[in-house]
PDB file of C-alpha atoms in Angstrom:
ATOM      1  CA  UNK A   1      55.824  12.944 -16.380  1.00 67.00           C
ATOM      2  CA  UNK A   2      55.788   9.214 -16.582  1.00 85.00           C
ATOM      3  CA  UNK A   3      55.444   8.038 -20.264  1.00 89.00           C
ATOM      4  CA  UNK A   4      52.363   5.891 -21.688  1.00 92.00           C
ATOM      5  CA  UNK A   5      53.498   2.372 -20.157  1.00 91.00           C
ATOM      6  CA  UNK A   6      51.059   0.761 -23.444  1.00 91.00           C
ATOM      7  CA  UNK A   7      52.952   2.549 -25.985  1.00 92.00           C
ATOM      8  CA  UNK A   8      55.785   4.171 -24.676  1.00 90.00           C
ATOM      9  CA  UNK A   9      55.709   7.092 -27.194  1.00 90.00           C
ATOM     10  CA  UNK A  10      53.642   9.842 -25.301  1.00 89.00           C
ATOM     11  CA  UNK A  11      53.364  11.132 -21.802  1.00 91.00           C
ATOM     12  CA  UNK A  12      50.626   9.348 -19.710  1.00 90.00           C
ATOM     13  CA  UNK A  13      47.658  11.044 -18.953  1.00 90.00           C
ATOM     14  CA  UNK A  14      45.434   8.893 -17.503  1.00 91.00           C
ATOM     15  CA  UNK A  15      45.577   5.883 -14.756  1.00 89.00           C
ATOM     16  CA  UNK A  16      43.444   3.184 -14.577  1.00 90.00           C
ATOM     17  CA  UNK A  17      41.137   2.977 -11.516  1.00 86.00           C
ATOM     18  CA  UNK A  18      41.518  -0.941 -10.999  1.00 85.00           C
ATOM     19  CA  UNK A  19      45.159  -1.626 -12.020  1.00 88.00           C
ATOM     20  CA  UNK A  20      46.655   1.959 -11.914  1.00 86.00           C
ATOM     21  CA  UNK A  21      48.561   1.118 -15.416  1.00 92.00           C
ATOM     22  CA  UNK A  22      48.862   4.646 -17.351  1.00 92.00           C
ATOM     23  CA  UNK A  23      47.962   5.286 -20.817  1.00 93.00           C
ATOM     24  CA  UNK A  24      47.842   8.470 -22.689  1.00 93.00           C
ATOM     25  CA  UNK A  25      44.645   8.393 -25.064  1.00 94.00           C
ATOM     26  CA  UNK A  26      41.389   6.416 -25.993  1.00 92.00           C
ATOM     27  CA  UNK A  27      43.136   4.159 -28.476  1.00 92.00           C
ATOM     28  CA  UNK A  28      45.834   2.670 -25.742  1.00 93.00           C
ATOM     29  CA  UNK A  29      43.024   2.486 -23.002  1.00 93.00           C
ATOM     30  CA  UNK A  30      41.278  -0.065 -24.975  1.00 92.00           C
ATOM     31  CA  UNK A  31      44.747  -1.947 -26.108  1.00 92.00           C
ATOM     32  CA  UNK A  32      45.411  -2.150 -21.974  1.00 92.00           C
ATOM     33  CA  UNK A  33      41.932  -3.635 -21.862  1.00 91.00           C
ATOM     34  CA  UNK A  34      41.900  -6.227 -24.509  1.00 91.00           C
ATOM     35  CA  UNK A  35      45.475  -7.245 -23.977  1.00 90.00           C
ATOM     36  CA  UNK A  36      45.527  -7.457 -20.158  1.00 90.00           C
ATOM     37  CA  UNK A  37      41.869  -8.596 -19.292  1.00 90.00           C
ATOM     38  CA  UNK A  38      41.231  -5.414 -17.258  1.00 91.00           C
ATOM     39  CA  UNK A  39      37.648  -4.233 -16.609  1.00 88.00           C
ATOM     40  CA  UNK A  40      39.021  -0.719 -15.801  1.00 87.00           C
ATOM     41  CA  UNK A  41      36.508  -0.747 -12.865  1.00 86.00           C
ATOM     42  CA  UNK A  42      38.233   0.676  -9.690  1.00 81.00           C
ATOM     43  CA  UNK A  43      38.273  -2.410  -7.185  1.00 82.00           C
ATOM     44  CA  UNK A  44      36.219  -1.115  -4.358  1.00 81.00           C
ATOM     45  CA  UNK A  45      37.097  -3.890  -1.862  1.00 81.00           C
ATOM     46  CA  UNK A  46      40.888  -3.842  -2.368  1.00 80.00           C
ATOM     47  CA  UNK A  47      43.124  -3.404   0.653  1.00 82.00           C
ATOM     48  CA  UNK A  48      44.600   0.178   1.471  1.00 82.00           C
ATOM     49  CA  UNK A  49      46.943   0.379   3.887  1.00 87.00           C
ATOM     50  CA  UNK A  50      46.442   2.890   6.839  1.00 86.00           C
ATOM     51  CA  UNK A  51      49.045   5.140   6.073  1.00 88.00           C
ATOM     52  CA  UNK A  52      47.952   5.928   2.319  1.00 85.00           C
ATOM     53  CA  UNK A  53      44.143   6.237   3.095  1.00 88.00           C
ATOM     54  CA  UNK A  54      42.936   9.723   2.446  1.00 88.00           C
ATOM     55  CA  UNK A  55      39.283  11.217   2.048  1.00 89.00           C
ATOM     56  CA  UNK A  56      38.934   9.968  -1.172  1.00 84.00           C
ATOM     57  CA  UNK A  57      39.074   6.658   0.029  1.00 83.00           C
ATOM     58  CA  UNK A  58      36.658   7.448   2.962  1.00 88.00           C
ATOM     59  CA  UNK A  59      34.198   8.255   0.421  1.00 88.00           C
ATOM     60  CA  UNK A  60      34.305   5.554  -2.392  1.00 86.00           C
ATOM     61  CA  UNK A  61      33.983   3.351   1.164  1.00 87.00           C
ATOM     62  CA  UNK A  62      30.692   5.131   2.038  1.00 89.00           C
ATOM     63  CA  UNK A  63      29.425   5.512  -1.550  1.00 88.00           C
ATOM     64  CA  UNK A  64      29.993   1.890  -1.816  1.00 88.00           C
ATOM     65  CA  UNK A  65      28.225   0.685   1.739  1.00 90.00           C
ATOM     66  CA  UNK A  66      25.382   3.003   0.351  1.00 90.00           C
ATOM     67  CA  UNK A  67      25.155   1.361  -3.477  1.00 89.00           C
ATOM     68  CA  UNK A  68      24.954  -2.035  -1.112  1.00 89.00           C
ATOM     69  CA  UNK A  69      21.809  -0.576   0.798  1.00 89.00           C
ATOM     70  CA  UNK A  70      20.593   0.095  -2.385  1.00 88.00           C
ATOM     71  CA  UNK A  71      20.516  -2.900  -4.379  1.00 86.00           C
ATOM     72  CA  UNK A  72      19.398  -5.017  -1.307  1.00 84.00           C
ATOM     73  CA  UNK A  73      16.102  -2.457  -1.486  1.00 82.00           C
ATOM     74  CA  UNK A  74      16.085  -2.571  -4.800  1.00 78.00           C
ATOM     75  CA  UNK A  75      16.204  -6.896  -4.595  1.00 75.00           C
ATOM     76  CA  UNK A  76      13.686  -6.978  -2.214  1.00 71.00           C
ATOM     77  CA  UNK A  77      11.150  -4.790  -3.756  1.00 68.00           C
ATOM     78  CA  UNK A  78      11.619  -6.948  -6.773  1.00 62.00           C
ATOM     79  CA  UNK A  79      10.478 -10.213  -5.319  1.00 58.00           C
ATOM     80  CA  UNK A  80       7.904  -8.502  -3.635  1.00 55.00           C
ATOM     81  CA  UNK A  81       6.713  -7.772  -7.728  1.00 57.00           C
ATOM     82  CA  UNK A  82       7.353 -11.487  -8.496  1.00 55.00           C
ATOM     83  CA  UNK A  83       4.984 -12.435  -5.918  1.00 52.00           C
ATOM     84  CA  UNK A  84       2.199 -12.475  -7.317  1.00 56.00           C
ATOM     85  CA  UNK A  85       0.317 -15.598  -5.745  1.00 70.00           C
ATOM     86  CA  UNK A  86      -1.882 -14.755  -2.925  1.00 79.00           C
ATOM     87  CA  UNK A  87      -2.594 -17.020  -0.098  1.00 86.00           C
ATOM     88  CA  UNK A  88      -5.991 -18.695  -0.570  1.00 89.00           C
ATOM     89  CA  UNK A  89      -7.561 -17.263   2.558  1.00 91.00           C
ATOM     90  CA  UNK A  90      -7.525 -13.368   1.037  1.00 91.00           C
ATOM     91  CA  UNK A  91      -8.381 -15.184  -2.772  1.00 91.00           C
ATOM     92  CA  UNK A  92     -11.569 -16.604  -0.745  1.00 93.00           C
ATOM     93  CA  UNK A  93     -11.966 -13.060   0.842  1.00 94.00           C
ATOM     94  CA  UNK A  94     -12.043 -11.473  -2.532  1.00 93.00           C
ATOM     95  CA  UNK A  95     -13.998 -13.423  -4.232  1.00 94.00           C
ATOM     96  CA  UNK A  96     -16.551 -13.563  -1.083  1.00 95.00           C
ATOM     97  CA  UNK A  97     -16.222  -9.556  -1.303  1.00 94.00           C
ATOM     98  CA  UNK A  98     -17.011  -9.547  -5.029  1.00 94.00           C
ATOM     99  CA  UNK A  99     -19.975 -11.801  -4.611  1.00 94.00           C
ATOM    100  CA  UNK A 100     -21.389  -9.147  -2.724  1.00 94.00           C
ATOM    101  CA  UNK A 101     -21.032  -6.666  -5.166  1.00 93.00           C
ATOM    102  CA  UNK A 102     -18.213  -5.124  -3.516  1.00 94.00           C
ATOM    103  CA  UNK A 103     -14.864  -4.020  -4.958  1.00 93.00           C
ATOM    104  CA  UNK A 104     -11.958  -5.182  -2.869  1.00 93.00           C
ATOM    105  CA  UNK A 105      -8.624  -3.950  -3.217  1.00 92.00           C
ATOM    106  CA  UNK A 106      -5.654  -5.999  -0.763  1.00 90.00           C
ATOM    107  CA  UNK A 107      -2.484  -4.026  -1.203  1.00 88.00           C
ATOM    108  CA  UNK A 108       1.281  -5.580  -0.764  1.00 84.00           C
ATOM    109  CA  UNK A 109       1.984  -6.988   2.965  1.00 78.00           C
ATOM    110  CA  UNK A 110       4.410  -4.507   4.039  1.00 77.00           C
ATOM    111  CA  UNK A 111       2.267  -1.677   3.609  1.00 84.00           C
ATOM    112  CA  UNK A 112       0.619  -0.632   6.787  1.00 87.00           C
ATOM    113  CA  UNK A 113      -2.930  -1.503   6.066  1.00 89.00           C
ATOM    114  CA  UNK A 114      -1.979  -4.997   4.934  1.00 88.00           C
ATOM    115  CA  UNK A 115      -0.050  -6.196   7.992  1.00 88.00           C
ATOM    116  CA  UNK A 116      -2.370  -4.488  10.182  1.00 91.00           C
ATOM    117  CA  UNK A 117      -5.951  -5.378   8.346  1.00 93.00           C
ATOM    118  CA  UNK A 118      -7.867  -8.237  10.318  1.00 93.00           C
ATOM    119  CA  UNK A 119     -10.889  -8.474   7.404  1.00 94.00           C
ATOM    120  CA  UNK A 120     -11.827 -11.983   6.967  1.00 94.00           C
ATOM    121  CA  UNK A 121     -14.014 -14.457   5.581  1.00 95.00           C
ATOM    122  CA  UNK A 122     -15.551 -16.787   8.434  1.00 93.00           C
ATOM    123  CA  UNK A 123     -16.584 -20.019   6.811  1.00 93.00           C
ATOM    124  CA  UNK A 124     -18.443 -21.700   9.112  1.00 92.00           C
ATOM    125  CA  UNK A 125     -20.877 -18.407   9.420  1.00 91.00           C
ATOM    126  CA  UNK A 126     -20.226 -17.165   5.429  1.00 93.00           C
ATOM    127  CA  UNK A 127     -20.174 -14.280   6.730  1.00 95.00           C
ATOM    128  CA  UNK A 128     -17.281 -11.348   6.294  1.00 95.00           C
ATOM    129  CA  UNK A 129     -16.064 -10.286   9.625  1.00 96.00           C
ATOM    130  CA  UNK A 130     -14.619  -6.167   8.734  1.00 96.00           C
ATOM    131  CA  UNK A 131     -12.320  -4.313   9.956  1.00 95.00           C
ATOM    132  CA  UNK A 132     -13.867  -0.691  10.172  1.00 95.00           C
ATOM    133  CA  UNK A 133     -11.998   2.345  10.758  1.00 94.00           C
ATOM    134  CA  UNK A 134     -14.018   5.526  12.242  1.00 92.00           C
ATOM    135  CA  UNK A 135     -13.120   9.085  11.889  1.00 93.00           C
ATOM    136  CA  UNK A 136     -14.224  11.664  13.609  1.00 91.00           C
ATOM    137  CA  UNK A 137     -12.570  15.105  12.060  1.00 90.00           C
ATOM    138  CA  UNK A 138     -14.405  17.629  14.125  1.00 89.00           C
ATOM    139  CA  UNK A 139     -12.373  16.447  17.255  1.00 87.00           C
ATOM    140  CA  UNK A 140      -9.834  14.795  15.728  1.00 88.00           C
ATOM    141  CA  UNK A 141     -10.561  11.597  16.764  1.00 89.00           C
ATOM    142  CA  UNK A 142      -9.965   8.067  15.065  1.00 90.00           C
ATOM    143  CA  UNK A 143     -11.024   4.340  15.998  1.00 91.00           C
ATOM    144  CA  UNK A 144     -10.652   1.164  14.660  1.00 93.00           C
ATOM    145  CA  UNK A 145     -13.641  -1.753  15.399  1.00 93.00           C
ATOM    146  CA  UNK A 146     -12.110  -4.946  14.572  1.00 94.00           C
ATOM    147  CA  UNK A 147     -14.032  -8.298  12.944  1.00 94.00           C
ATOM    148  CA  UNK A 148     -17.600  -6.817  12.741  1.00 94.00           C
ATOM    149  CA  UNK A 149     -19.664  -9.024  11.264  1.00 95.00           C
ATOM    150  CA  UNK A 150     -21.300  -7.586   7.678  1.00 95.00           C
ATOM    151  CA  UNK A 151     -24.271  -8.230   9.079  1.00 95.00           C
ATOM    152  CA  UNK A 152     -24.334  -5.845  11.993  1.00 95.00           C
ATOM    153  CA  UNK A 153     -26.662  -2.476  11.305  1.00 94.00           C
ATOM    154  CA  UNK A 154     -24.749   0.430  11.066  1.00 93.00           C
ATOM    155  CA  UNK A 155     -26.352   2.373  13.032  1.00 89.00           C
ATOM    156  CA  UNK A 156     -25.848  -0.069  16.145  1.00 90.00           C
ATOM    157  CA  UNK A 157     -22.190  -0.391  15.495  1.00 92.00           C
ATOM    158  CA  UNK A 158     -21.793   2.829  15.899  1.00 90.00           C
ATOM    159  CA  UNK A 159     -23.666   3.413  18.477  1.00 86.00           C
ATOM    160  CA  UNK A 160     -21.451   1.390  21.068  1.00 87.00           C
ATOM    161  CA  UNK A 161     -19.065   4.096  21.143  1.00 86.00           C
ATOM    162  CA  UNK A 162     -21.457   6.599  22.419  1.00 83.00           C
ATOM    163  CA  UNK A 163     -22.985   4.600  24.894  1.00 79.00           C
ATOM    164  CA  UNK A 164     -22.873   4.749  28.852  1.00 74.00           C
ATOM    165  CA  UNK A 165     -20.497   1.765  28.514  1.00 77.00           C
ATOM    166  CA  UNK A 166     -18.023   3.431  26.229  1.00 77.00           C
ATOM    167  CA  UNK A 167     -14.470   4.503  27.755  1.00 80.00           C
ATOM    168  CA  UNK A 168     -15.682   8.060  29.699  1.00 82.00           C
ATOM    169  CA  UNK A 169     -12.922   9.119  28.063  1.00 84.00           C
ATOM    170  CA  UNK A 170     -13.704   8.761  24.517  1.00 82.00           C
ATOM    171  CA  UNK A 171     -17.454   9.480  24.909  1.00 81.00           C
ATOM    172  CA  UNK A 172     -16.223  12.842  26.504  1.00 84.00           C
ATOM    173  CA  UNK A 173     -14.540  13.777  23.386  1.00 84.00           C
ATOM    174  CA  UNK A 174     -17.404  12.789  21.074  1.00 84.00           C
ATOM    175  CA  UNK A 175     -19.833  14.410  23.182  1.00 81.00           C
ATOM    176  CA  UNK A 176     -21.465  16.671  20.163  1.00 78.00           C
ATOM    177  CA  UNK A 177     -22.021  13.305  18.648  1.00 79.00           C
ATOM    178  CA  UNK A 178     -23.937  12.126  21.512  1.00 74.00           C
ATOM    179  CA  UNK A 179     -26.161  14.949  21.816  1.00 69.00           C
ATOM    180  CA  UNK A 180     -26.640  15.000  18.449  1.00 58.00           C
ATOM    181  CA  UNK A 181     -27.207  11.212  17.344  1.00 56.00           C
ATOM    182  CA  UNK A 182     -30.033  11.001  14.923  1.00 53.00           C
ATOM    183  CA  UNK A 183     -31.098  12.202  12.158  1.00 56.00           C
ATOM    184  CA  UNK A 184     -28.449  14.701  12.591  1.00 70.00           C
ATOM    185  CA  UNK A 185     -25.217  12.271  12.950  1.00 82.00           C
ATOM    186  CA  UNK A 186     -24.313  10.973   9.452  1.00 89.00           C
ATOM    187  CA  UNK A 187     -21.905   8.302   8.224  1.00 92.00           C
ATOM    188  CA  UNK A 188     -19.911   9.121   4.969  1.00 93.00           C
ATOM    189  CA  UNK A 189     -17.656   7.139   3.063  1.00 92.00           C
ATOM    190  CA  UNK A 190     -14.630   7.956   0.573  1.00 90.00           C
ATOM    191  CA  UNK A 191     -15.356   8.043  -2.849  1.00 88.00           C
ATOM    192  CA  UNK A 192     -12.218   5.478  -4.452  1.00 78.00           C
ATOM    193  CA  UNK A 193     -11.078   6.286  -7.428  1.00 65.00           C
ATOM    194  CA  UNK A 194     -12.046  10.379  -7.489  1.00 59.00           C
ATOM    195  CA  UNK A 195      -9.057  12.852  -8.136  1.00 59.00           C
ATOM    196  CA  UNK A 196      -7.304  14.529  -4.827  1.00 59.00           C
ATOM    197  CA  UNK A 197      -9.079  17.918  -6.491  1.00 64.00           C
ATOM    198  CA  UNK A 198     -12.364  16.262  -6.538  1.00 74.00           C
ATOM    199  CA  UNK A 199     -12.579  13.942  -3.323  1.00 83.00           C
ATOM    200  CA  UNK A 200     -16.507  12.771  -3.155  1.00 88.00           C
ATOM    201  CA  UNK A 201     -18.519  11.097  -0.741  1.00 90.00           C
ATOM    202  CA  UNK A 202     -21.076   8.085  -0.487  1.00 91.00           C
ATOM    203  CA  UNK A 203     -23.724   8.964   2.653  1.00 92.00           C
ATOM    204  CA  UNK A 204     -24.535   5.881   3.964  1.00 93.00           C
ATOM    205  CA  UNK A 205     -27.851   4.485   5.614  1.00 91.00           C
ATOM    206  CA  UNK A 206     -27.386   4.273   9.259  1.00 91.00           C
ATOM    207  CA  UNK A 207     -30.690   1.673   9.394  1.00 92.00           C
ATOM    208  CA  UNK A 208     -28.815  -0.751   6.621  1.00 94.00           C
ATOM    209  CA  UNK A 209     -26.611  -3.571   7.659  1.00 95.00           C
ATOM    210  CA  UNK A 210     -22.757  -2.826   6.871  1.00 95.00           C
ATOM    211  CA  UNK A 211     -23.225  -5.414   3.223  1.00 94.00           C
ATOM    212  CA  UNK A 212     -25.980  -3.551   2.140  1.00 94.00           C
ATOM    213  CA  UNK A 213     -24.120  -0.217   2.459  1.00 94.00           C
ATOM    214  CA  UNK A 214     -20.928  -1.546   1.181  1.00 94.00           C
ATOM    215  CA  UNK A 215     -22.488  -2.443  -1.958  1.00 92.00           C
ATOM    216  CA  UNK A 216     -21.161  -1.040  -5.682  1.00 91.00           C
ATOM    217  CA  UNK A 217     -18.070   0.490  -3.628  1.00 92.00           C
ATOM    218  CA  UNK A 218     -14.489  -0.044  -3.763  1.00 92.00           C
ATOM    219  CA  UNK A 219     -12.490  -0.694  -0.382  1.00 93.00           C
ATOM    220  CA  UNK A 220      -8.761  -0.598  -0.212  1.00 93.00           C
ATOM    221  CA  UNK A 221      -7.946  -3.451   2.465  1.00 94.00           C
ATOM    222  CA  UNK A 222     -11.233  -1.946   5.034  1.00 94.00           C
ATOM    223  CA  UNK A 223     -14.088   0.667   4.937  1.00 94.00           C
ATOM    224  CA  UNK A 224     -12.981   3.653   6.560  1.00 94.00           C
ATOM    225  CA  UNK A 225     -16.055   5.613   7.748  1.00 95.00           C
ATOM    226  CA  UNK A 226     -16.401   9.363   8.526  1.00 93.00           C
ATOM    227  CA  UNK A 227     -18.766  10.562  10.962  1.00 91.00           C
ATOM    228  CA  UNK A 228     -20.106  14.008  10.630  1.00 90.00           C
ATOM    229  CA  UNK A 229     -22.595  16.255  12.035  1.00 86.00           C
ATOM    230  CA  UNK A 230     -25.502  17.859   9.480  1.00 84.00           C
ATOM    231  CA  UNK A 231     -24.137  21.172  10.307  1.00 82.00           C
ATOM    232  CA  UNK A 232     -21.167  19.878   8.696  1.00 85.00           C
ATOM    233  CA  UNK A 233     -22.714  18.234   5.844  1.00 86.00           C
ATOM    234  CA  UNK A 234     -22.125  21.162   3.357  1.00 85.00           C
ATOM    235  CA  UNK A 235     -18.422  20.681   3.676  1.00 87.00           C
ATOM    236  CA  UNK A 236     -18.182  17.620   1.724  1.00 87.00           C
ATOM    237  CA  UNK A 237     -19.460  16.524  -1.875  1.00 88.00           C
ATOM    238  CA  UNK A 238     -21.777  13.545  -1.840  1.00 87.00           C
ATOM    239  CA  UNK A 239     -22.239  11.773  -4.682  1.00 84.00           C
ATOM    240  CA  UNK A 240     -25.525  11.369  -6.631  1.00 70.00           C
ATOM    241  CA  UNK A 241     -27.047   7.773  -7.005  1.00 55.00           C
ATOM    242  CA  UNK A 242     -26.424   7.058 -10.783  1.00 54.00           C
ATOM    243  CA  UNK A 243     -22.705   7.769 -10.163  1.00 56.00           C
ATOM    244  CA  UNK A 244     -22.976   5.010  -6.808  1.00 55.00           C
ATOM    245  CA  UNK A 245     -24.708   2.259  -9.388  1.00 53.00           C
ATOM    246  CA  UNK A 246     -21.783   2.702 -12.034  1.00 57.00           C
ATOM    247  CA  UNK A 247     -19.161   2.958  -9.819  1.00 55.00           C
ATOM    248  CA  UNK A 248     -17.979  -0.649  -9.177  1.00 51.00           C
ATOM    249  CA  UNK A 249     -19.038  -1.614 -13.090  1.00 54.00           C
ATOM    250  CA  UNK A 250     -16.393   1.359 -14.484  1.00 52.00           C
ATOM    251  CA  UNK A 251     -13.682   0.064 -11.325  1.00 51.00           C
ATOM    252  CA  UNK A 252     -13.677  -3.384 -12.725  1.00 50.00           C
ATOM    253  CA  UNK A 253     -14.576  -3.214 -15.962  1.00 47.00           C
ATOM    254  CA  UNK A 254     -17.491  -5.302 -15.764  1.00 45.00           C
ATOM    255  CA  UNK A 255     -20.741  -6.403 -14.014  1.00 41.00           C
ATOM    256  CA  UNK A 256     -19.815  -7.287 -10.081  1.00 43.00           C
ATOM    257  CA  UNK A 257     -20.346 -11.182  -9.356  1.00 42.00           C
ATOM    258  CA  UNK A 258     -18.216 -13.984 -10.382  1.00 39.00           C
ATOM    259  CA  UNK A 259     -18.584 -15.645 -13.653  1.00 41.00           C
ATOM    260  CA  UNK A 260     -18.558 -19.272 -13.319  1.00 43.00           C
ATOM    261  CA  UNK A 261     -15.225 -19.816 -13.706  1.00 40.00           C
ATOM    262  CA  UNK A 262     -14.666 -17.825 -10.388  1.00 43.00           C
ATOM    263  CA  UNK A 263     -17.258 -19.232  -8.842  1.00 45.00           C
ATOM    264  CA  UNK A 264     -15.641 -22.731  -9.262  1.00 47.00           C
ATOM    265  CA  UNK A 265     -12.587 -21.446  -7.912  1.00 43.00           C
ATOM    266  CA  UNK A 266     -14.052 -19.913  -5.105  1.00 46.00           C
ATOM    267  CA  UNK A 267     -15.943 -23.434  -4.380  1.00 48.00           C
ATOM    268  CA  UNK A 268     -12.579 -25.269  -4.019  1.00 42.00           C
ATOM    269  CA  UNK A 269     -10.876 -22.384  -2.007  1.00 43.00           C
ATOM    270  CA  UNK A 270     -13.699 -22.999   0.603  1.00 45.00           C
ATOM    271  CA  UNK A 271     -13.166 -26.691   0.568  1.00 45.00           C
ATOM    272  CA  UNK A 272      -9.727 -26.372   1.643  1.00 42.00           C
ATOM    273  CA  UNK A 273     -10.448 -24.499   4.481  1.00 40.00           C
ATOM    274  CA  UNK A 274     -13.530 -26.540   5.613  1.00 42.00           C
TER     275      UNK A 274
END
């Protein structure tokens, strides 16, 4: 055995992973350290010739390419947290959203229902154009209506999709729907903020416009709507009305509307776009 090359007294024991110098305990580890400048770190980009690369080597190379994929995630994910300015067109939309007693939630672009939400406040009509995503789980159907205004019944905006001019397709599938209609087609809506254990409804009012029945709720990005027949009523838990009214005042922590403050805000968000 090769003797410590620090202190030349004992037999070496261990080798340095970045220089390879051998030592043979804790004490002449540290004098190597402090006496050559080494960090002791094995030097994962260092050239290996052909003929002395092994396995070993062929995985320090892959756990290294894989700590790289890492901390580029990990970099990216934390300037997504340091972004925390949002671009006046969705601080207009939220503020437009609360004003209507609504709770708005926008989530990070790169989720999903970010990049692929087309919500938005039109100026020129102050009106909030939704995006509103139907499900229908007794044929396992989904839909997505894009930019309806708020003011739209309910009732009518869901009726397009059983009409004669609806894809034959589609109107095939919802046929019990059709037959059905009203009073015995209703429209419920997820209860935000309810444990997975406890999921709850809201039943909304197909003769209300989409504002009114989006009142004291919270929406994460757009309403998603479920359509139901009554025979099918029993097999979800709607919610009473005092737990609607105090919904949106526990969410927030306060009354829904802007204070004045907001409302300033709000003003000179709308200027900028006018």
């Amino acid at each position: 055995m090769k003797k410590c090359e620090v202190c030349s007294e004992v037999e070496a024991k261990y080798r340095c992973p970045r220089c390879e110098l051998q030592t043979c305990c804790l004490k002449c580890v540290r004098q190597h350290k402090e006496t050559s400048g080494c960090s002791g770190l094995r030097d994962k980009t260092a050239f290996i010739a052909v003929t002395e690369f092994n396995d070993r080597h062929l995985l320090n190379d892959y756990r290294f390419l894989e700590d790289c994929g890492r901390k580029n995630s990990n970099a990216s994910r934390d300037q997504l947290k340091r972004t925390s300015n949002k671009p006046n067109f969705l601080k207009v939309l939220e503020n437009q959203a609360r004003n209507r007693k609504v709770r708005l939630r926008l989530m990070p672009y790169p989720m999903s229902k970010r990049k692929h939400n087309s919500t938005m406040y039109q100026h020129r009509l102050k009106t909030i154009l939704w995006q509103v995503e139907w499900r229908f789980p007794e044929v396992e159907y989904s839909t997505i209506d894009r930019r309806v205004p708020e003011t739209h019944i309910l009732g009518d905006i869901l009726d397009k999709h059983f009409s004669v001019d609806a894809d034959p397709v589609v109107r095939h599938r919802l046929k019990r729907f059709v037959e059905d209609r009203e009073p015995s087609c209703l429209v419920l809506m997820e209860r935000r903020g309810a444990t997975q254990s406890d999921t709850s409804y809201y039943q909304l009012d197909l003769k209300k416009t989409l504002a009114e029945n989006l009142q004291e709720k919270e929406i994460v990005e757009y309403p998603t709507l479920t359509v139901v027949t009554q025979g099918k009523l029993s097999d979800y838990k709607i919610v009473s009305c005092d737990i609607l009214t105090n919904d949106l005042k526990t969410s927030d922590g306060k009354q829904p509307g802007l204070k004045d403050k907001e409302e300033g805000e709000n003003r000179l968000s709308e200027k900028a776009f006018a």
